[in-house]
mmCIF file with all atom_site columns, C-alpha atoms in Angstrom:
data_model
loop_
_atom_site.group_PDB
_atom_site.id
_atom_site.type_symbol
_atom_site.label_atom_id
_atom_site.label_alt_id
_atom_site.label_comp_id
_atom_site.label_asym_id
_atom_site.label_entity_id
_atom_site.label_seq_id
_atom_site.pdbx_PDB_ins_code
_atom_site.Cartn_x
_atom_site.Cartn_y
_atom_site.Cartn_z
_atom_site.occupancy
_atom_site.B_iso_or_equiv
_atom_site.pdbx_formal_charge
_atom_site.auth_seq_id
_atom_site.auth_comp_id
_atom_site.auth_asym_id
_atom_site.auth_atom_id
_atom_site.pdbx_PDB_model_num
ATOM 1   C CA . LEU A 1 1   ? 0.000   0.000   0.000   1.00 92.00 ? 952  LEU A CA 1
ATOM 2   C CA . SER A 1 2   ? 2.787   2.373   -0.934  1.00 93.00 ? 953  SER A CA 1
ATOM 3   C CA . SER A 1 3   ? 0.736   4.489   -3.318  1.00 94.00 ? 954  SER A CA 1
ATOM 4   C CA . ALA A 1 4   ? -2.824  5.450   -4.160  1.00 95.00 ? 955  ALA A CA 1
ATOM 5   C CA . TYR A 1 5   ? -2.633  3.223   -7.216  1.00 95.00 ? 956  TYR A CA 1
ATOM 6   C CA . CYS A 1 6   ? -2.086  0.166   -4.996  1.00 96.00 ? 957  CYS A CA 1
ATOM 7   C CA . TYR A 1 7   ? -5.445  0.825   -3.388  1.00 96.00 ? 958  TYR A CA 1
ATOM 8   C CA . LEU A 1 8   ? -6.997  1.144   -6.815  1.00 96.00 ? 959  LEU A CA 1
ATOM 9   C CA . GLU A 1 9   ? -5.619  -2.251  -7.825  1.00 96.00 ? 960  GLU A CA 1
ATOM 10  C CA . LEU A 1 10  ? -7.184  -3.846  -4.761  1.00 97.00 ? 961  LEU A CA 1
ATOM 11  C CA . ALA A 1 11  ? -10.470 -2.084  -5.435  1.00 97.00 ? 962  ALA A CA 1
ATOM 12  C CA . ARG A 1 12  ? -10.490 -3.381  -8.997  1.00 96.00 ? 963  ARG A CA 1
ATOM 13  C CA . VAL A 1 13  ? -9.770  -6.942  -7.856  1.00 97.00 ? 964  VAL A CA 1
ATOM 14  C CA . CYS A 1 14  ? -12.702 -6.767  -5.471  1.00 97.00 ? 965  CYS A CA 1
ATOM 15  C CA . CYS A 1 15  ? -14.921 -5.222  -8.108  1.00 94.00 ? 966  CYS A CA 1
ATOM 16  C CA . ASP A 1 16  ? -14.051 -7.937  -10.649 1.00 95.00 ? 967  ASP A CA 1
ATOM 17  C CA . ALA A 1 17  ? -14.880 -10.551 -7.991  1.00 96.00 ? 968  ALA A CA 1
ATOM 18  C CA . GLY A 1 18  ? -18.325 -9.050  -7.473  1.00 95.00 ? 969  GLY A CA 1
ATOM 19  C CA . ARG A 1 19  ? -17.420 -7.616  -4.061  1.00 96.00 ? 970  ARG A CA 1
ATOM 20  C CA . ALA A 1 20  ? -18.511 -4.057  -4.750  1.00 95.00 ? 971  ALA A CA 1
ATOM 21  C CA . ASP A 1 21  ? -18.752 -2.940  -1.129  1.00 95.00 ? 972  ASP A CA 1
ATOM 22  C CA . GLU A 1 22  ? -15.174 -3.998  -0.436  1.00 96.00 ? 973  GLU A CA 1
ATOM 23  C CA . ALA A 1 23  ? -14.068 -2.287  -3.645  1.00 96.00 ? 974  ALA A CA 1
ATOM 24  C CA . LEU A 1 24  ? -15.659 0.928   -2.435  1.00 96.00 ? 975  LEU A CA 1
ATOM 25  C CA . GLU A 1 25  ? -13.995 0.546   0.948   1.00 97.00 ? 976  GLU A CA 1
ATOM 26  C CA . TRP A 1 26  ? -10.530 0.106   -0.558  1.00 97.00 ? 977  TRP A CA 1
ATOM 27  C CA . ALA A 1 27  ? -11.028 3.110   -2.820  1.00 96.00 ? 978  ALA A CA 1
ATOM 28  C CA . GLU A 1 28  ? -12.110 5.266   0.103   1.00 96.00 ? 979  GLU A CA 1
ATOM 29  C CA . ARG A 1 29  ? -9.146  4.093   2.150   1.00 96.00 ? 980  ARG A CA 1
ATOM 30  C CA . GLY A 1 30  ? -6.814  4.991   -0.698  1.00 96.00 ? 981  GLY A CA 1
ATOM 31  C CA . VAL A 1 31  ? -8.156  8.526   -0.991  1.00 95.00 ? 982  VAL A CA 1
ATOM 32  C CA . LYS A 1 32  ? -7.904  8.923   2.770   1.00 95.00 ? 983  LYS A CA 1
ATOM 33  C CA . ALA A 1 33  ? -4.333  7.593   2.857   1.00 95.00 ? 984  ALA A CA 1
ATOM 34  C CA . PHE A 1 34  ? -3.227  9.872   0.020   1.00 94.00 ? 985  PHE A CA 1
ATOM 35  C CA . PRO A 1 35  ? -5.440  12.957  0.333   1.00 91.00 ? 986  PRO A CA 1
ATOM 36  C CA . ALA A 1 36  ? -3.237  15.409  -1.591  1.00 87.00 ? 987  ALA A CA 1
ATOM 37  C CA . ARG A 1 37  ? -3.184  15.129  -5.390  1.00 85.00 ? 988  ARG A CA 1
ATOM 38  C CA . THR A 1 38  ? -4.550  11.608  -5.269  1.00 89.00 ? 989  THR A CA 1
ATOM 39  C CA . ASP A 1 39  ? -4.044  9.384   -8.296  1.00 91.00 ? 990  ASP A CA 1
ATOM 40  C CA . SER A 1 40  ? -6.663  10.556  -10.791 1.00 90.00 ? 991  SER A CA 1
ATOM 41  C CA . ARG A 1 41  ? -7.577  6.958   -11.700 1.00 93.00 ? 992  ARG A CA 1
ATOM 42  C CA . LEU A 1 42  ? -8.458  6.202   -8.096  1.00 95.00 ? 993  LEU A CA 1
ATOM 43  C CA . VAL A 1 43  ? -10.513 9.391   -7.851  1.00 94.00 ? 994  VAL A CA 1
ATOM 44  C CA . LYS A 1 44  ? -12.420 8.442   -11.008 1.00 93.00 ? 995  LYS A CA 1
ATOM 45  C CA . PHE A 1 45  ? -13.066 4.927   -9.707  1.00 96.00 ? 996  PHE A CA 1
ATOM 46  C CA . LEU A 1 46  ? -14.406 6.212   -6.401  1.00 96.00 ? 997  LEU A CA 1
ATOM 47  C CA . ALA A 1 47  ? -16.499 8.969   -7.977  1.00 94.00 ? 998  ALA A CA 1
ATOM 48  C CA . ASP A 1 48  ? -18.093 6.461   -10.361 1.00 92.00 ? 999  ASP A CA 1
ATOM 49  C CA . ALA A 1 49  ? -18.788 4.137   -7.433  1.00 95.00 ? 1000 ALA A CA 1
ATOM 50  C CA . TYR A 1 50  ? -20.541 6.955   -5.599  1.00 94.00 ? 1001 TYR A CA 1
ATOM 51  C CA . LEU A 1 51  ? -22.613 7.818   -8.652  1.00 92.00 ? 1002 LEU A CA 1
ATOM 52  C CA . GLN A 1 52  ? -23.671 4.205   -9.066  1.00 92.00 ? 1003 GLN A CA 1
ATOM 53  C CA . ARG A 1 53  ? -24.962 4.315   -5.487  1.00 93.00 ? 1004 ARG A CA 1
ATOM 54  C CA . ASP A 1 54  ? -26.812 7.618   -5.975  1.00 91.00 ? 1005 ASP A CA 1
ATOM 55  C CA . ARG A 1 55  ? -24.295 9.372   -3.728  1.00 92.00 ? 1006 ARG A CA 1
ATOM 56  C CA . GLY A 1 56  ? -23.936 12.273  -6.117  1.00 89.00 ? 1007 GLY A CA 1
ATOM 57  C CA . ASP A 1 57  ? -23.004 14.873  -3.525  1.00 89.00 ? 1008 ASP A CA 1
ATOM 58  C CA . GLU A 1 58  ? -20.021 12.810  -2.405  1.00 93.00 ? 1009 GLU A CA 1
ATOM 59  C CA . ALA A 1 59  ? -18.975 12.229  -6.017  1.00 93.00 ? 1010 ALA A CA 1
ATOM 60  C CA . MET A 1 60  ? -19.222 15.944  -6.699  1.00 92.00 ? 1011 MET A CA 1
ATOM 61  C CA . ALA A 1 61  ? -17.168 16.873  -3.634  1.00 93.00 ? 1012 ALA A CA 1
ATOM 62  C CA . LEU A 1 62  ? -14.482 14.390  -4.620  1.00 94.00 ? 1013 LEU A CA 1
ATOM 63  C CA . ALA A 1 63  ? -14.403 15.556  -8.231  1.00 93.00 ? 1014 ALA A CA 1
ATOM 64  C CA . TRP A 1 64  ? -14.274 19.207  -7.242  1.00 94.00 ? 1015 TRP A CA 1
ATOM 65  C CA . LYS A 1 65  ? -11.313 18.620  -4.917  1.00 94.00 ? 1016 LYS A CA 1
ATOM 66  C CA . ALA A 1 66  ? -9.488  16.857  -7.743  1.00 93.00 ? 1017 ALA A CA 1
ATOM 67  C CA . PHE A 1 67  ? -10.244 19.719  -10.127 1.00 95.00 ? 1018 PHE A CA 1
ATOM 68  C CA . GLU A 1 68  ? -9.048  22.332  -7.643  1.00 94.00 ? 1019 GLU A CA 1
ATOM 69  C CA . GLU A 1 69  ? -5.749  20.483  -7.380  1.00 93.00 ? 1020 GLU A CA 1
ATOM 70  C CA . ARG A 1 70  ? -5.412  19.906  -11.120 1.00 94.00 ? 1021 ARG A CA 1
ATOM 71  C CA . PRO A 1 71  ? -7.567  22.349  -13.105 1.00 96.00 ? 1022 PRO A CA 1
ATOM 72  C CA . GLU A 1 72  ? -7.173  20.674  -16.479 1.00 95.00 ? 1023 GLU A CA 1
ATOM 73  C CA . LEU A 1 73  ? -9.202  18.766  -19.047 1.00 96.00 ? 1024 LEU A CA 1
ATOM 74  C CA . GLU A 1 74  ? -9.133  15.287  -17.487 1.00 94.00 ? 1025 GLU A CA 1
ATOM 75  C CA . SER A 1 75  ? -10.227 16.472  -14.059 1.00 95.00 ? 1026 SER A CA 1
ATOM 76  C CA . TYR A 1 76  ? -12.858 18.653  -15.740 1.00 96.00 ? 1027 TYR A CA 1
ATOM 77  C CA . LYS A 1 77  ? -14.271 15.570  -17.465 1.00 95.00 ? 1028 LYS A CA 1
ATOM 78  C CA . LEU A 1 78  ? -14.679 13.907  -14.088 1.00 93.00 ? 1029 LEU A CA 1
ATOM 79  C CA . LEU A 1 79  ? -16.208 17.039  -12.616 1.00 93.00 ? 1030 LEU A CA 1
ATOM 80  C CA . LYS A 1 80  ? -18.701 17.280  -15.456 1.00 92.00 ? 1031 LYS A CA 1
ATOM 81  C CA . ARG A 1 81  ? -19.687 13.629  -15.174 1.00 89.00 ? 1032 ARG A CA 1
ATOM 82  C CA . ALA A 1 82  ? -20.248 14.003  -11.435 1.00 90.00 ? 1033 ALA A CA 1
ATOM 83  C CA . ALA A 1 83  ? -22.197 17.225  -11.943 1.00 89.00 ? 1034 ALA A CA 1
ATOM 84  C CA . GLU A 1 84  ? -24.426 15.645  -14.569 1.00 84.00 ? 1035 GLU A CA 1
ATOM 85  C CA . GLY A 1 85  ? -25.098 12.831  -12.124 1.00 76.00 ? 1036 GLY A CA 1
ATOM 86  C CA . THR A 1 86  ? -26.411 15.344  -9.610  1.00 77.00 ? 1037 THR A CA 1
ATOM 87  C CA . ASP A 1 87  ? -28.055 17.837  -12.019 1.00 68.00 ? 1038 ASP A CA 1
ATOM 88  C CA . ALA A 1 88  ? -25.568 20.443  -10.783 1.00 63.00 ? 1039 ALA A CA 1
ATOM 89  C CA . LEU A 1 89  ? -23.779 21.214  -14.044 1.00 60.00 ? 1040 LEU A CA 1
ATOM 90  C CA . ASP A 1 90  ? -24.841 24.823  -14.620 1.00 67.00 ? 1041 ASP A CA 1
ATOM 91  C CA . PRO A 1 91  ? -23.798 26.212  -11.213 1.00 80.00 ? 1042 PRO A CA 1
ATOM 92  C CA . TRP A 1 92  ? -20.476 24.385  -11.300 1.00 89.00 ? 1043 TRP A CA 1
ATOM 93  C CA . ARG A 1 93  ? -19.250 25.290  -14.779 1.00 90.00 ? 1044 ARG A CA 1
ATOM 94  C CA . PRO A 1 94  ? -18.681 29.012  -14.135 1.00 91.00 ? 1045 PRO A CA 1
ATOM 95  C CA . ARG A 1 95  ? -16.952 28.188  -10.871 1.00 93.00 ? 1046 ARG A CA 1
ATOM 96  C CA . ALA A 1 96  ? -14.714 25.684  -12.640 1.00 95.00 ? 1047 ALA A CA 1
ATOM 97  C CA . PHE A 1 97  ? -13.719 28.218  -15.283 1.00 96.00 ? 1048 PHE A CA 1
ATOM 98  C CA . GLU A 1 98  ? -12.910 30.780  -12.611 1.00 96.00 ? 1049 GLU A CA 1
ATOM 99  C CA . ARG A 1 99  ? -10.718 28.183  -10.929 1.00 96.00 ? 1050 ARG A CA 1
ATOM 100 C CA . VAL A 1 100 ? -8.773  27.757  -14.166 1.00 97.00 ? 1051 VAL A CA 1
ATOM 101 C CA . ARG A 1 101 ? -8.249  31.505  -14.453 1.00 96.00 ? 1052 ARG A CA 1
ATOM 102 C CA . ALA A 1 102 ? -6.989  31.714  -10.880 1.00 95.00 ? 1053 ALA A CA 1
ATOM 103 C CA . ALA A 1 103 ? -4.708  28.679  -11.142 1.00 95.00 ? 1054 ALA A CA 1
ATOM 104 C CA . TYR A 1 104 ? -2.240  30.076  -13.677 1.00 94.00 ? 1055 TYR A CA 1
ATOM 105 C CA . ARG A 1 105 ? -0.019  33.116  -13.381 1.00 93.00 ? 1056 ARG A CA 1
ATOM 106 C CA . ASP A 1 106 ? 0.422   33.178  -17.140 1.00 96.00 ? 1057 ASP A CA 1
ATOM 107 C CA . PRO A 1 107 ? -2.822  34.265  -18.846 1.00 96.00 ? 1058 PRO A CA 1
ATOM 108 C CA . GLU A 1 108 ? -1.920  32.287  -21.968 1.00 97.00 ? 1059 GLU A CA 1
ATOM 109 C CA . ALA A 1 109 ? -1.623  29.087  -19.943 1.00 97.00 ? 1060 ALA A CA 1
ATOM 110 C CA . ALA A 1 110 ? -5.075  29.700  -18.482 1.00 97.00 ? 1061 ALA A CA 1
ATOM 111 C CA . GLY A 1 111 ? -6.399  30.492  -21.942 1.00 98.00 ? 1062 GLY A CA 1
ATOM 112 C CA . THR A 1 112 ? -4.925  27.303  -23.383 1.00 98.00 ? 1063 THR A CA 1
ATOM 113 C CA . THR A 1 113 ? -6.581  25.209  -20.670 1.00 98.00 ? 1064 THR A CA 1
ATOM 114 C CA . LEU A 1 114 ? -9.939  26.907  -21.193 1.00 98.00 ? 1065 LEU A CA 1
ATOM 115 C CA . VAL A 1 115 ? -9.691  26.497  -24.960 1.00 98.00 ? 1066 VAL A CA 1
ATOM 116 C CA . THR A 1 116 ? -8.858  22.810  -24.485 1.00 98.00 ? 1067 THR A CA 1
ATOM 117 C CA . ILE A 1 117 ? -11.925 22.336  -22.293 1.00 98.00 ? 1068 ILE A CA 1
ATOM 118 C CA . HIS A 1 118 ? -14.246 24.304  -24.588 1.00 98.00 ? 1069 HIS A CA 1
ATOM 119 C CA . ASP A 1 119 ? -12.879 22.439  -27.604 1.00 97.00 ? 1070 ASP A CA 1
ATOM 120 C CA . TRP A 1 120 ? -13.679 19.116  -25.911 1.00 97.00 ? 1071 TRP A CA 1
ATOM 121 C CA . GLU A 1 121 ? -17.209 20.375  -25.256 1.00 96.00 ? 1072 GLU A CA 1
ATOM 122 C CA . THR A 1 122 ? -17.393 21.657  -28.877 1.00 97.00 ? 1073 THR A CA 1
ATOM 123 C CA . ASP A 1 123 ? -18.318 25.085  -27.494 1.00 97.00 ? 1074 ASP A CA 1
ATOM 124 C CA . TYR A 1 124 ? -16.324 26.934  -30.129 1.00 98.00 ? 1075 TYR A CA 1
ATOM 125 C CA . ASP A 1 125 ? -17.771 30.365  -29.414 1.00 97.00 ? 1076 ASP A CA 1
ATOM 126 C CA . ALA A 1 126 ? -16.483 30.100  -25.850 1.00 97.00 ? 1077 ALA A CA 1
ATOM 127 C CA . ALA A 1 127 ? -13.160 28.733  -27.090 1.00 98.00 ? 1078 ALA A CA 1
ATOM 128 C CA . TRP A 1 128 ? -12.539 31.713  -29.368 1.00 98.00 ? 1079 TRP A CA 1
ATOM 129 C CA . ALA A 1 129 ? -13.684 34.098  -26.640 1.00 98.00 ? 1080 ALA A CA 1
ATOM 130 C CA . ALA A 1 130 ? -10.979 32.627  -24.399 1.00 98.00 ? 1081 ALA A CA 1
ATOM 131 C CA . VAL A 1 131 ? -8.415  33.045  -27.182 1.00 97.00 ? 1082 VAL A CA 1
ATOM 132 C CA . HIS A 1 132 ? -9.280  36.708  -27.627 1.00 97.00 ? 1083 HIS A CA 1
ATOM 133 C CA . GLU A 1 133 ? -9.256  37.396  -23.898 1.00 97.00 ? 1084 GLU A CA 1
ATOM 134 C CA . LEU A 1 134 ? -6.304  35.343  -22.646 1.00 97.00 ? 1085 LEU A CA 1
ATOM 135 C CA . GLY A 1 135 ? -4.396  33.962  -25.593 1.00 96.00 ? 1086 GLY A CA 1
ATOM 136 C CA . CYS A 1 136 ? -3.545  30.358  -26.379 1.00 96.00 ? 1087 CYS A CA 1
ATOM 137 C CA . ASP A 1 137 ? -0.452  28.345  -27.252 1.00 95.00 ? 1088 ASP A CA 1
ATOM 138 C CA . ARG A 1 138 ? 0.304   27.693  -30.920 1.00 93.00 ? 1089 ARG A CA 1
ATOM 139 C CA . ARG A 1 139 ? -0.546  23.998  -31.004 1.00 93.00 ? 1090 ARG A CA 1
ATOM 140 C CA . MET A 1 140 ? -3.988  24.378  -29.455 1.00 96.00 ? 1091 MET A CA 1
ATOM 141 C CA . LEU A 1 141 ? -4.755  27.510  -31.470 1.00 96.00 ? 1092 LEU A CA 1
ATOM 142 C CA . SER A 1 142 ? -3.882  25.735  -34.717 1.00 94.00 ? 1093 SER A CA 1
ATOM 143 C CA . ARG A 1 143 ? -6.059  22.779  -33.733 1.00 96.00 ? 1094 ARG A CA 1
ATOM 144 C CA . LEU A 1 144 ? -8.975  25.065  -32.924 1.00 97.00 ? 1095 LEU A CA 1
ATOM 145 C CA . ALA A 1 145 ? -8.593  26.996  -36.174 1.00 97.00 ? 1096 ALA A CA 1
ATOM 146 C CA . LYS A 1 146 ? -8.610  23.798  -38.245 1.00 96.00 ? 1097 LYS A CA 1
ATOM 147 C CA . ARG A 1 147 ? -11.754 22.576  -36.484 1.00 96.00 ? 1098 ARG A CA 1
ATOM 148 C CA . THR A 1 148 ? -13.616 25.839  -36.956 1.00 97.00 ? 1099 THR A CA 1
ATOM 149 C CA . GLU A 1 149 ? -12.687 26.850  -40.487 1.00 95.00 ? 1100 GLU A CA 1
ATOM 150 C CA . ASP A 1 150 ? -16.329 26.820  -41.514 1.00 94.00 ? 1101 ASP A CA 1
ATOM 151 C CA . SER A 1 151 ? -17.981 28.112  -38.351 1.00 96.00 ? 1102 SER A CA 1
ATOM 152 C CA . HIS A 1 152 ? -15.424 30.820  -37.471 1.00 97.00 ? 1103 HIS A CA 1
ATOM 153 C CA . PRO A 1 153 ? -13.652 31.657  -40.745 1.00 96.00 ? 1104 PRO A CA 1
ATOM 154 C CA . ASP A 1 154 ? -12.325 35.077  -39.779 1.00 96.00 ? 1105 ASP A CA 1
ATOM 155 C CA . GLU A 1 155 ? -10.699 33.763  -36.608 1.00 97.00 ? 1106 GLU A CA 1
ATOM 156 C CA . ALA A 1 156 ? -9.298  30.771  -38.493 1.00 97.00 ? 1107 ALA A CA 1
ATOM 157 C CA . ILE A 1 157 ? -7.753  32.966  -41.193 1.00 97.00 ? 1108 ILE A CA 1
ATOM 158 C CA . ALA A 1 158 ? -6.109  35.198  -38.595 1.00 96.00 ? 1109 ALA A CA 1
ATOM 159 C CA . ALA A 1 159 ? -4.751  32.150  -36.752 1.00 97.00 ? 1110 ALA A CA 1
ATOM 160 C CA . PHE A 1 160 ? -3.374  30.578  -39.936 1.00 97.00 ? 1111 PHE A CA 1
ATOM 161 C CA . ARG A 1 161 ? -1.672  33.820  -40.942 1.00 97.00 ? 1112 ARG A CA 1
ATOM 162 C CA . ALA A 1 162 ? -0.003  34.086  -37.558 1.00 95.00 ? 1113 ALA A CA 1
ATOM 163 C CA . GLU A 1 163 ? 1.084   30.451  -37.792 1.00 96.00 ? 1114 GLU A CA 1
ATOM 164 C CA . VAL A 1 164 ? 2.574   31.000  -41.262 1.00 97.00 ? 1115 VAL A CA 1
ATOM 165 C CA . SER A 1 165 ? 4.706   33.816  -39.856 1.00 96.00 ? 1116 SER A CA 1
ATOM 166 C CA . GLU A 1 166 ? 5.894   31.605  -37.003 1.00 95.00 ? 1117 GLU A CA 1
ATOM 167 C CA . VAL A 1 167 ? 6.616   28.612  -39.204 1.00 96.00 ? 1118 VAL A CA 1
ATOM 168 C CA . LEU A 1 168 ? 8.654   30.645  -41.695 1.00 96.00 ? 1119 LEU A CA 1
ATOM 169 C CA . LYS A 1 169 ? 10.974  31.930  -38.992 1.00 95.00 ? 1120 LYS A CA 1
ATOM 170 C CA . MET A 1 170 ? 12.878  28.684  -39.491 1.00 93.00 ? 1121 MET A CA 1
ATOM 171 C CA . ALA A 1 171 ? 14.435  27.967  -42.898 1.00 92.00 ? 1122 ALA A CA 1
ATOM 172 C CA . ASP A 1 172 ? 13.592  24.313  -43.319 1.00 93.00 ? 1123 ASP A CA 1
ATOM 173 C CA . ARG A 1 173 ? 11.885  22.331  -46.088 1.00 96.00 ? 1124 ARG A CA 1
ATOM 174 C CA . ARG A 1 174 ? 9.434   20.788  -43.633 1.00 96.00 ? 1125 ARG A CA 1
ATOM 175 C CA . ASN A 1 175 ? 8.479   24.229  -42.370 1.00 96.00 ? 1126 ASN A CA 1
ATOM 176 C CA . TYR A 1 176 ? 8.044   25.438  -45.919 1.00 97.00 ? 1127 TYR A CA 1
ATOM 177 C CA . ALA A 1 177 ? 5.667   22.566  -46.640 1.00 97.00 ? 1128 ALA A CA 1
ATOM 178 C CA . GLU A 1 178 ? 3.708   23.358  -43.475 1.00 96.00 ? 1129 GLU A CA 1
ATOM 179 C CA . ALA A 1 179 ? 3.464   27.018  -44.460 1.00 97.00 ? 1130 ALA A CA 1
ATOM 180 C CA . VAL A 1 180 ? 2.165   26.075  -47.909 1.00 97.00 ? 1131 VAL A CA 1
ATOM 181 C CA . GLY A 1 181 ? -0.429  23.828  -46.288 1.00 97.00 ? 1132 GLY A CA 1
ATOM 182 C CA . LEU A 1 182 ? -1.585  26.654  -44.055 1.00 97.00 ? 1133 LEU A CA 1
ATOM 183 C CA . LEU A 1 183 ? -1.745  28.977  -47.034 1.00 97.00 ? 1134 LEU A CA 1
ATOM 184 C CA . ARG A 1 184 ? -3.868  26.420  -48.849 1.00 96.00 ? 1135 ARG A CA 1
ATOM 185 C CA . ARG A 1 185 ? -6.329  26.317  -45.943 1.00 96.00 ? 1136 ARG A CA 1
ATOM 186 C CA . THR A 1 186 ? -6.432  30.113  -45.883 1.00 97.00 ? 1137 THR A CA 1
ATOM 187 C CA . GLU A 1 187 ? -7.040  30.189  -49.607 1.00 96.00 ? 1138 GLU A CA 1
ATOM 188 C CA . ARG A 1 188 ? -9.942  27.727  -49.361 1.00 95.00 ? 1139 ARG A CA 1
ATOM 189 C CA . ILE A 1 189 ? -11.668 29.770  -46.649 1.00 96.00 ? 1140 ILE A CA 1
ATOM 190 C CA . SER A 1 190 ? -11.077 33.020  -48.526 1.00 95.00 ? 1141 SER A CA 1
ATOM 191 C CA . ILE A 1 191 ? -12.519 31.674  -51.767 1.00 94.00 ? 1142 ILE A CA 1
ATOM 192 C CA . ALA A 1 192 ? -15.590 30.380  -49.947 1.00 93.00 ? 1143 ALA A CA 1
ATOM 193 C CA . ARG A 1 193 ? -16.175 33.869  -48.580 1.00 93.00 ? 1144 ARG A CA 1
ATOM 194 C CA . GLY A 1 194 ? -15.498 35.680  -51.855 1.00 92.00 ? 1145 GLY A CA 1
ATOM 195 C CA . ARG A 1 195 ? -12.228 37.167  -50.609 1.00 93.00 ? 1146 ARG A CA 1
ATOM 196 C CA . GLN A 1 196 ? -9.884  35.852  -53.306 1.00 92.00 ? 1147 GLN A CA 1
ATOM 197 C CA . ASP A 1 197 ? -8.288  39.232  -53.986 1.00 93.00 ? 1148 ASP A CA 1
ATOM 198 C CA . GLU A 1 198 ? -7.548  39.720  -50.304 1.00 95.00 ? 1149 GLU A CA 1
ATOM 199 C CA . PHE A 1 199 ? -5.913  36.307  -50.144 1.00 96.00 ? 1150 PHE A CA 1
ATOM 200 C CA . ARG A 1 200 ? -3.787  36.870  -53.227 1.00 95.00 ? 1151 ARG A CA 1
ATOM 201 C CA . ALA A 1 201 ? -2.531  40.166  -51.861 1.00 96.00 ? 1152 ALA A CA 1
ATOM 202 C CA . TYR A 1 202 ? -1.617  38.440  -48.633 1.00 97.00 ? 1153 TYR A CA 1
ATOM 203 C CA . ALA A 1 203 ? -0.003  35.502  -50.445 1.00 97.00 ? 1154 ALA A CA 1
ATOM 204 C CA . ALA A 1 204 ? 2.023   37.895  -52.608 1.00 96.00 ? 1155 ALA A CA 1
ATOM 205 C CA . SER A 1 205 ? 3.329   39.606  -49.484 1.00 97.00 ? 1156 SER A CA 1
ATOM 206 C CA . VAL A 1 206 ? 4.376   36.251  -48.026 1.00 97.00 ? 1157 VAL A CA 1
ATOM 207 C CA . ARG A 1 207 ? 6.288   35.391  -51.188 1.00 97.00 ? 1158 ARG A CA 1
ATOM 208 C CA . GLU A 1 208 ? 7.929   38.813  -51.285 1.00 96.00 ? 1159 GLU A CA 1
ATOM 209 C CA . ASP A 1 209 ? 9.054   38.488  -47.673 1.00 96.00 ? 1160 ASP A CA 1
ATOM 210 C CA . ASN A 1 210 ? 10.634  35.123  -48.471 1.00 96.00 ? 1161 ASN A CA 1
ATOM 211 C CA . LYS A 1 211 ? 11.915  35.754  -51.993 1.00 95.00 ? 1162 LYS A CA 1
ATOM 212 C CA . ARG A 1 212 ? 15.481  34.861  -50.998 1.00 95.00 ? 1163 ARG A CA 1
ATOM 213 C CA . ARG A 1 213 ? 14.412  31.333  -50.141 1.00 96.00 ? 1164 ARG A CA 1
ATOM 214 C CA . PRO A 1 214 ? 14.372  29.571  -53.520 1.00 96.00 ? 1165 PRO A CA 1
ATOM 215 C CA . THR A 1 215 ? 13.097  26.282  -52.110 1.00 97.00 ? 1166 THR A CA 1
ATOM 216 C CA . PHE A 1 216 ? 10.121  27.956  -50.512 1.00 97.00 ? 1167 PHE A CA 1
ATOM 217 C CA . CYS A 1 217 ? 9.408   30.061  -53.593 1.00 96.00 ? 1168 CYS A CA 1
ATOM 218 C CA . SER A 1 218 ? 9.461   26.919  -55.735 1.00 96.00 ? 1169 SER A CA 1
ATOM 219 C CA . MET A 1 219 ? 6.956   25.192  -53.446 1.00 96.00 ? 1170 MET A CA 1
ATOM 220 C CA . PHE A 1 220 ? 4.874   28.368  -53.228 1.00 96.00 ? 1171 PHE A CA 1
ATOM 221 C CA . ASP A 1 221 ? 4.739   28.815  -57.009 1.00 95.00 ? 1172 ASP A CA 1
ATOM 222 C CA . ALA A 1 222 ? 3.881   25.150  -57.568 1.00 95.00 ? 1173 ALA A CA 1
ATOM 223 C CA . ALA A 1 223 ? 0.818   25.652  -55.380 1.00 95.00 ? 1174 ALA A CA 1
ATOM 224 C CA . GLY A 1 224 ? -0.468  28.304  -57.785 1.00 94.00 ? 1175 GLY A CA 1
ATOM 225 C CA . PHE A 1 225 ? -1.562  30.763  -55.111 1.00 94.00 ? 1176 PHE A CA 1
ATOM 226 C CA . LEU A 1 226 ? -1.088  33.793  -57.351 1.00 92.00 ? 1177 LEU A CA 1
ATOM 227 C CA . THR A 1 227 ? -2.032  32.223  -60.689 1.00 85.00 ? 1178 THR A CA 1
ATOM 228 C CA . GLY A 1 228 ? -4.909  30.078  -59.555 1.00 69.00 ? 1179 GLY A CA 1
ATOM 229 C CA . VAL A 1 229 ? -3.359  27.194  -61.527 1.00 60.00 ? 1180 VAL A CA 1
ATOM 230 C CA . PRO A 1 230 ? -1.468  24.710  -59.310 1.00 57.00 ? 1181 PRO A CA 1
#
């Protein structure tokens, strides 16, 4: 019993043997023995056991403690499941988001976590609101932009343009290919919105800024961004 996970293993053995009450007891003992930053798998097991027994308030208290300690997507999933089991989702969501904001000194880190959560919930309006307010790291922002090309085209175009600038800071064939791919996405959105001229002006400026990179220019020209003929 040297870790919280050991208690979880015992609880699972009991559960598999049809000894649910003993499984619950071992899980509770594990959380009690390791109260700070308990193994998330043990917390999930115990919270689910509470929910199965209609002990929603206890599941919610356990999930909230876990989320306070680790305000991130996985603990939010547990919190949401517990809240849905007690019909307490609406009051808890705003409190959870405030916890995320308070947990990080860096606004961008808080924004990235919120965007990750909103993206998982497919609440893209809230995700972009978090981006505008707090910022977001490049990887998550690029993922969000690709998922919302159709629903939030203006935000996606702005994100892709910023990513092109970042990618082209490094002279590398792989980066060039990534930049061309991002330009292609931007072009598709622009054409769909009748903004071809705006895109071509932007694309021309990208080529001009990188005209001393023959490999990139070759890849750029082959894509036909300025001629419309790839």
